[in-house]
Short mmCIF file of C-alpha atoms in Angstrom, two decimals:
data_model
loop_
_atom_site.label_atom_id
_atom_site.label_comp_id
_atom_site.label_asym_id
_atom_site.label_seq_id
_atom_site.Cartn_x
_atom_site.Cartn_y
_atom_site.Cartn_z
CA UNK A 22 77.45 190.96 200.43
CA UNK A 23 80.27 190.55 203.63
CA UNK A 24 82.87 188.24 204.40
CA UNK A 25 86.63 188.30 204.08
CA UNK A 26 87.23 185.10 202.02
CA UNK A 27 87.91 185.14 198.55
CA UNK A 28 84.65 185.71 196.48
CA UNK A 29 83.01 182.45 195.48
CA UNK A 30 82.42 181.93 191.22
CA UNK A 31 79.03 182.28 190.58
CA UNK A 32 77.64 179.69 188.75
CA UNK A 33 78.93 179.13 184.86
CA UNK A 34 82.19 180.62 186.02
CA UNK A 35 84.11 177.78 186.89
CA UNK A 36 85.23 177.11 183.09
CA UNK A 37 86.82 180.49 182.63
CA UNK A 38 88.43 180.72 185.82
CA UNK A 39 90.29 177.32 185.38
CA UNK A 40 91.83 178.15 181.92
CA UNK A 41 93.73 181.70 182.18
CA UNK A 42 94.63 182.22 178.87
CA UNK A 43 90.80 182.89 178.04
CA UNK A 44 91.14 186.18 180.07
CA UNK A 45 93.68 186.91 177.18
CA UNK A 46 91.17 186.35 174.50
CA UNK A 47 88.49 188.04 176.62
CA UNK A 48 90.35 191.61 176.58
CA UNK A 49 90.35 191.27 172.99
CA UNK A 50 87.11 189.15 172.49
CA UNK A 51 85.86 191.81 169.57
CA UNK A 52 88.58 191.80 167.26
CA UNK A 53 89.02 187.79 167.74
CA UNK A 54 85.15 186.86 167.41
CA UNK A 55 84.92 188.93 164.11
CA UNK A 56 87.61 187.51 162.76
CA UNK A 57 86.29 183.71 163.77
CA UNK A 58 83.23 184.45 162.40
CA UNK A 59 84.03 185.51 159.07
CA UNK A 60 86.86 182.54 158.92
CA UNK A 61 83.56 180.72 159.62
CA UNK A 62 80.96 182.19 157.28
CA UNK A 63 84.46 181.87 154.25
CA UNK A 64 84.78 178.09 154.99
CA UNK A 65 80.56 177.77 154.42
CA UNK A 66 80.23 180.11 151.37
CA UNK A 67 83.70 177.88 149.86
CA UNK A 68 81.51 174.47 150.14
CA UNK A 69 78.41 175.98 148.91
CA UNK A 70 80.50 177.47 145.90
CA UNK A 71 81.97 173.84 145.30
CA UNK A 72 78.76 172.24 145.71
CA UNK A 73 77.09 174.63 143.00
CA UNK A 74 79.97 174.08 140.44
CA UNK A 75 79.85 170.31 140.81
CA UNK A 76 75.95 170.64 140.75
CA UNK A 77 75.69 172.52 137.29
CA UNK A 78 78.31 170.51 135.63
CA UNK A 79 81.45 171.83 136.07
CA UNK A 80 84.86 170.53 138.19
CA UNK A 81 85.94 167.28 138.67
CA UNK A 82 82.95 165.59 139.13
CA UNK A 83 81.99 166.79 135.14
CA UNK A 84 85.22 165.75 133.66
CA UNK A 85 84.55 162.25 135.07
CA UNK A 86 81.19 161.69 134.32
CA UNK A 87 80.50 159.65 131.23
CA UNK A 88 78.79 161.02 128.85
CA UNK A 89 75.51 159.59 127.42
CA UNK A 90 75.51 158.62 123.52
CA UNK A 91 73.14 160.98 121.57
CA UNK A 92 70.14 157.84 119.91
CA UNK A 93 70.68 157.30 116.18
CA UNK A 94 68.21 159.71 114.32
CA UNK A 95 64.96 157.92 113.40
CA UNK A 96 64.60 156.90 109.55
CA UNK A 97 62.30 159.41 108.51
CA UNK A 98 64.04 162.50 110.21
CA UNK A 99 67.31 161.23 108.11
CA UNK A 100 65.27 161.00 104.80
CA UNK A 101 64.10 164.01 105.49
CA UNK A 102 67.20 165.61 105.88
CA UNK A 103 68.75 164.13 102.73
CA UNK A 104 68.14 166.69 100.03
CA UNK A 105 66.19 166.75 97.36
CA UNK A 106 66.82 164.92 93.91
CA UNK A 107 66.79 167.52 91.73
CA UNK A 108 69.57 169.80 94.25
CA UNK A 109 71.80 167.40 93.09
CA UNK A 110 71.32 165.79 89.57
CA UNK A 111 73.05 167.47 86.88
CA UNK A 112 72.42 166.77 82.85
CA UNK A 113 75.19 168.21 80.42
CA UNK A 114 75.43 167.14 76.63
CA UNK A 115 78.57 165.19 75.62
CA UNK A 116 78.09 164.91 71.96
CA UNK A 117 76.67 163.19 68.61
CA UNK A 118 76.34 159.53 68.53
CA UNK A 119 75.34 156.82 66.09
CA UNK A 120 72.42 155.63 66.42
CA UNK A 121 71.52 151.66 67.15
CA UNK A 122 71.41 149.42 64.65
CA UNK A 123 67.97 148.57 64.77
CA UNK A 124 67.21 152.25 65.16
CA UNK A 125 63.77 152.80 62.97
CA UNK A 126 64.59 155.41 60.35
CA UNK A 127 64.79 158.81 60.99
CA UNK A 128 66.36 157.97 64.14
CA UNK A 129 69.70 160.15 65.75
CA UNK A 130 71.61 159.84 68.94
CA UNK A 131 73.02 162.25 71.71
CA UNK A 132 75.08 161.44 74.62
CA UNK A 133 74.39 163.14 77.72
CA UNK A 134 76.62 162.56 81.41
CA UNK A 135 74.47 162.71 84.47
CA UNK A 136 75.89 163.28 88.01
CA UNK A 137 74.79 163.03 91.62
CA UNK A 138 77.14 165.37 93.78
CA UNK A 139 75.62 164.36 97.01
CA UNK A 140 73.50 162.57 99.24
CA UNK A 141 71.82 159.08 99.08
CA UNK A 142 71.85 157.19 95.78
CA UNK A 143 69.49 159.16 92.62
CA UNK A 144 67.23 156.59 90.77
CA UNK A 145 66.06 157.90 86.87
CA UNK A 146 62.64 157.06 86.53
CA UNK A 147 62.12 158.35 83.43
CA UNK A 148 63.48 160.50 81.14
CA UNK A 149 61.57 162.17 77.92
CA UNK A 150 61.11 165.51 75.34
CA UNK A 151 58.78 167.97 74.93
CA UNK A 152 58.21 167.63 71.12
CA UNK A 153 54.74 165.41 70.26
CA UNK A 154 57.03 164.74 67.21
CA UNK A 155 59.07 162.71 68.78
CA UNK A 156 59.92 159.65 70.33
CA UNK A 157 62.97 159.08 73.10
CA UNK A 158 64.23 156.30 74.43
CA UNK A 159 67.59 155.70 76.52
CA UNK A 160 70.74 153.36 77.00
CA UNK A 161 70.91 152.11 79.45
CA UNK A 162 67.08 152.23 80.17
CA UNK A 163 65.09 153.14 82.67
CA UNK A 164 64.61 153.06 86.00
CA UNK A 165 68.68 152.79 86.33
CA UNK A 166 70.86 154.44 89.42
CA UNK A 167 73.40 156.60 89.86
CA UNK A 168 75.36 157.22 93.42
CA UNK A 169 76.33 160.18 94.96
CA UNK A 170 79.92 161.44 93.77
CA UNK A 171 79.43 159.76 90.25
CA UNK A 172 78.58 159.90 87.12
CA UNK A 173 76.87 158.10 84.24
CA UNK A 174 76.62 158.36 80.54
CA UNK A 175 73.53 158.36 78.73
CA UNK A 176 72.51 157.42 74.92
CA UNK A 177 69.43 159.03 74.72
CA UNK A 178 67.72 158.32 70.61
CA UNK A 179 65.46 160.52 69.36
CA UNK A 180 62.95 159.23 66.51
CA UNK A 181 60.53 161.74 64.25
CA UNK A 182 57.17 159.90 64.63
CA UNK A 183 55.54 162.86 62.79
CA UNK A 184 57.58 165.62 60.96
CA UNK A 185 54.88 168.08 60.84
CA UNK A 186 54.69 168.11 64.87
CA UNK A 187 58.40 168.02 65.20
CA UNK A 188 60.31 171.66 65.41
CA UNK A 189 62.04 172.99 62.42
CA UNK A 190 64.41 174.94 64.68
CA UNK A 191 64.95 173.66 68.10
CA UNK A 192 66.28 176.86 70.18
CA UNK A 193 65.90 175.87 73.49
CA UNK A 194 64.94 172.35 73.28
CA UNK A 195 65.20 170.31 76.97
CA UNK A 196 65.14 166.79 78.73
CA UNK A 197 62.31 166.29 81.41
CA UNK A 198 63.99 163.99 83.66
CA UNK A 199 61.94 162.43 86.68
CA UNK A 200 64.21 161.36 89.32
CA UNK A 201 63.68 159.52 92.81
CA UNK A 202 65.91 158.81 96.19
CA UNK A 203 65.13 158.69 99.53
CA UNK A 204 63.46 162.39 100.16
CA UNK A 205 61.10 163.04 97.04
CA UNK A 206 60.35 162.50 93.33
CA UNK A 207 60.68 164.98 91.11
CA UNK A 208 60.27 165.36 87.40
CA UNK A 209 63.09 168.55 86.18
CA UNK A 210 63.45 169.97 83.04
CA UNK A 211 67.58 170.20 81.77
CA UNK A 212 68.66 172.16 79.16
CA UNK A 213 71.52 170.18 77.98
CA UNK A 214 73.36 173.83 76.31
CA UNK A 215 73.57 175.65 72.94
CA UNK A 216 75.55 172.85 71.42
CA UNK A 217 72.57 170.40 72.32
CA UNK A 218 70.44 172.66 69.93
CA UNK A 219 72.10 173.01 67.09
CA UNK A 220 72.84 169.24 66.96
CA UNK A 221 69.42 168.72 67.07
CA UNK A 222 68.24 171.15 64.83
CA UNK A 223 70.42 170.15 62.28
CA UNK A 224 69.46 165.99 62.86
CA UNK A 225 65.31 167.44 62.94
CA UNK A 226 66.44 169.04 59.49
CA UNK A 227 68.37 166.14 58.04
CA UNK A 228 65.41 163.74 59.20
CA UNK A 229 62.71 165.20 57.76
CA UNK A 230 64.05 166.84 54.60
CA UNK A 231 65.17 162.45 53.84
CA UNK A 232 61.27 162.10 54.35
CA UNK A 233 60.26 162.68 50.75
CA UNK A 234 63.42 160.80 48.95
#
């Protein structure tokens, strides 16, 4: 190349030559690109960040968004999640009673409380005794209800049909009780308790020894 004017800018030059204060940056152009870049590259990985917590739940964008009612369980998940009749039906003995007036003879009375701690509402069915002996019947009679967190009491009369098939000593004598709600049916066997027993031993004994007077 020759000539004695001032060298011409080649072409692309003309933007750097006309601002001066880039020949500043240029002497330290690798410091000041690093650190634009990774200002850069901190401002994108920030709104991905935000984007991914608002994305998965979290944020403001969570505490604002309404959240959807869970359905009402359908009706045969609930009764099957209501538990069973005999997990919650409890028979104890009370005491002696008289018997009804128009009781046949040989005919003797127990109370008995029964009691539904939870769930829906227990239904009696049917309530009876192991002894061929014997009859049963109940006040009040069945089918009758009972709610959960109550209680109800029973007059259950026993009558000796036959005192040959009736027991002489009745040690563990018991109440098959057949109960119903909304889950199952069930037919349990209570043992009202020692005191049941020997009330109705003694009544078998007082029954049937009156059979021959």
């Amino acid at each position: 190349m020759s000539g004695t004017g001032p060298l011409e800018p080649g072409e692309g030059t003309r933007a750097r030559d006309d601002h001066p204060s880039q020949g500043v940056r240029a002497a330290g152009r690798t410091g000041g690109t690093a650190a634009a870049w990774y200002a850069r590259h901190r401002r994108a990985a920030s709104a991905v960040a935000a984007a991914a917590v608002l994305l998965t739940g979290g944020g403001y964008l969570y505490a604002t968004r309404p959240r959807q009612p869970h359905p009402p369980p359908h009706p045969e998940r609930r009764h099957a999640q209501a538990p069973y009749p005999a997990q919650v039906t409890d028979v104890t003995y009370l005491d002696a009673r008289t018997p009804p007036a128009d009781s046949p003879p040989r005919s003797f009375s127990f109370a008995v409380l029964l009691s539904v701690a939870s769930g829906p509402p227990v239904t009696v069915t049917r309530m009876d005794q192991p002894y061929a002996g014997l009859a049963l019947s109940t006040e009040p009679a069945a089918p009758f209800r009972t709610r959960a967190g109550s209680a109800r009491t029973i007059t259950v009369t026993l009558h000796v049909t036959d005192c040959g098939k009736a027991p002489r000593d009745a040690e563990l004598p018991f109440l098959d009780v057949t109960l119903r709600n909304t889950r199952a049916i069930q037919t349990q066997s209570f043992i009202p308790g020692t005191r049941y027993a020997r009330d109705l031993s003694h009544a078998l004994e007082v029954a049937c020894s009156n059979r021959s007077r």
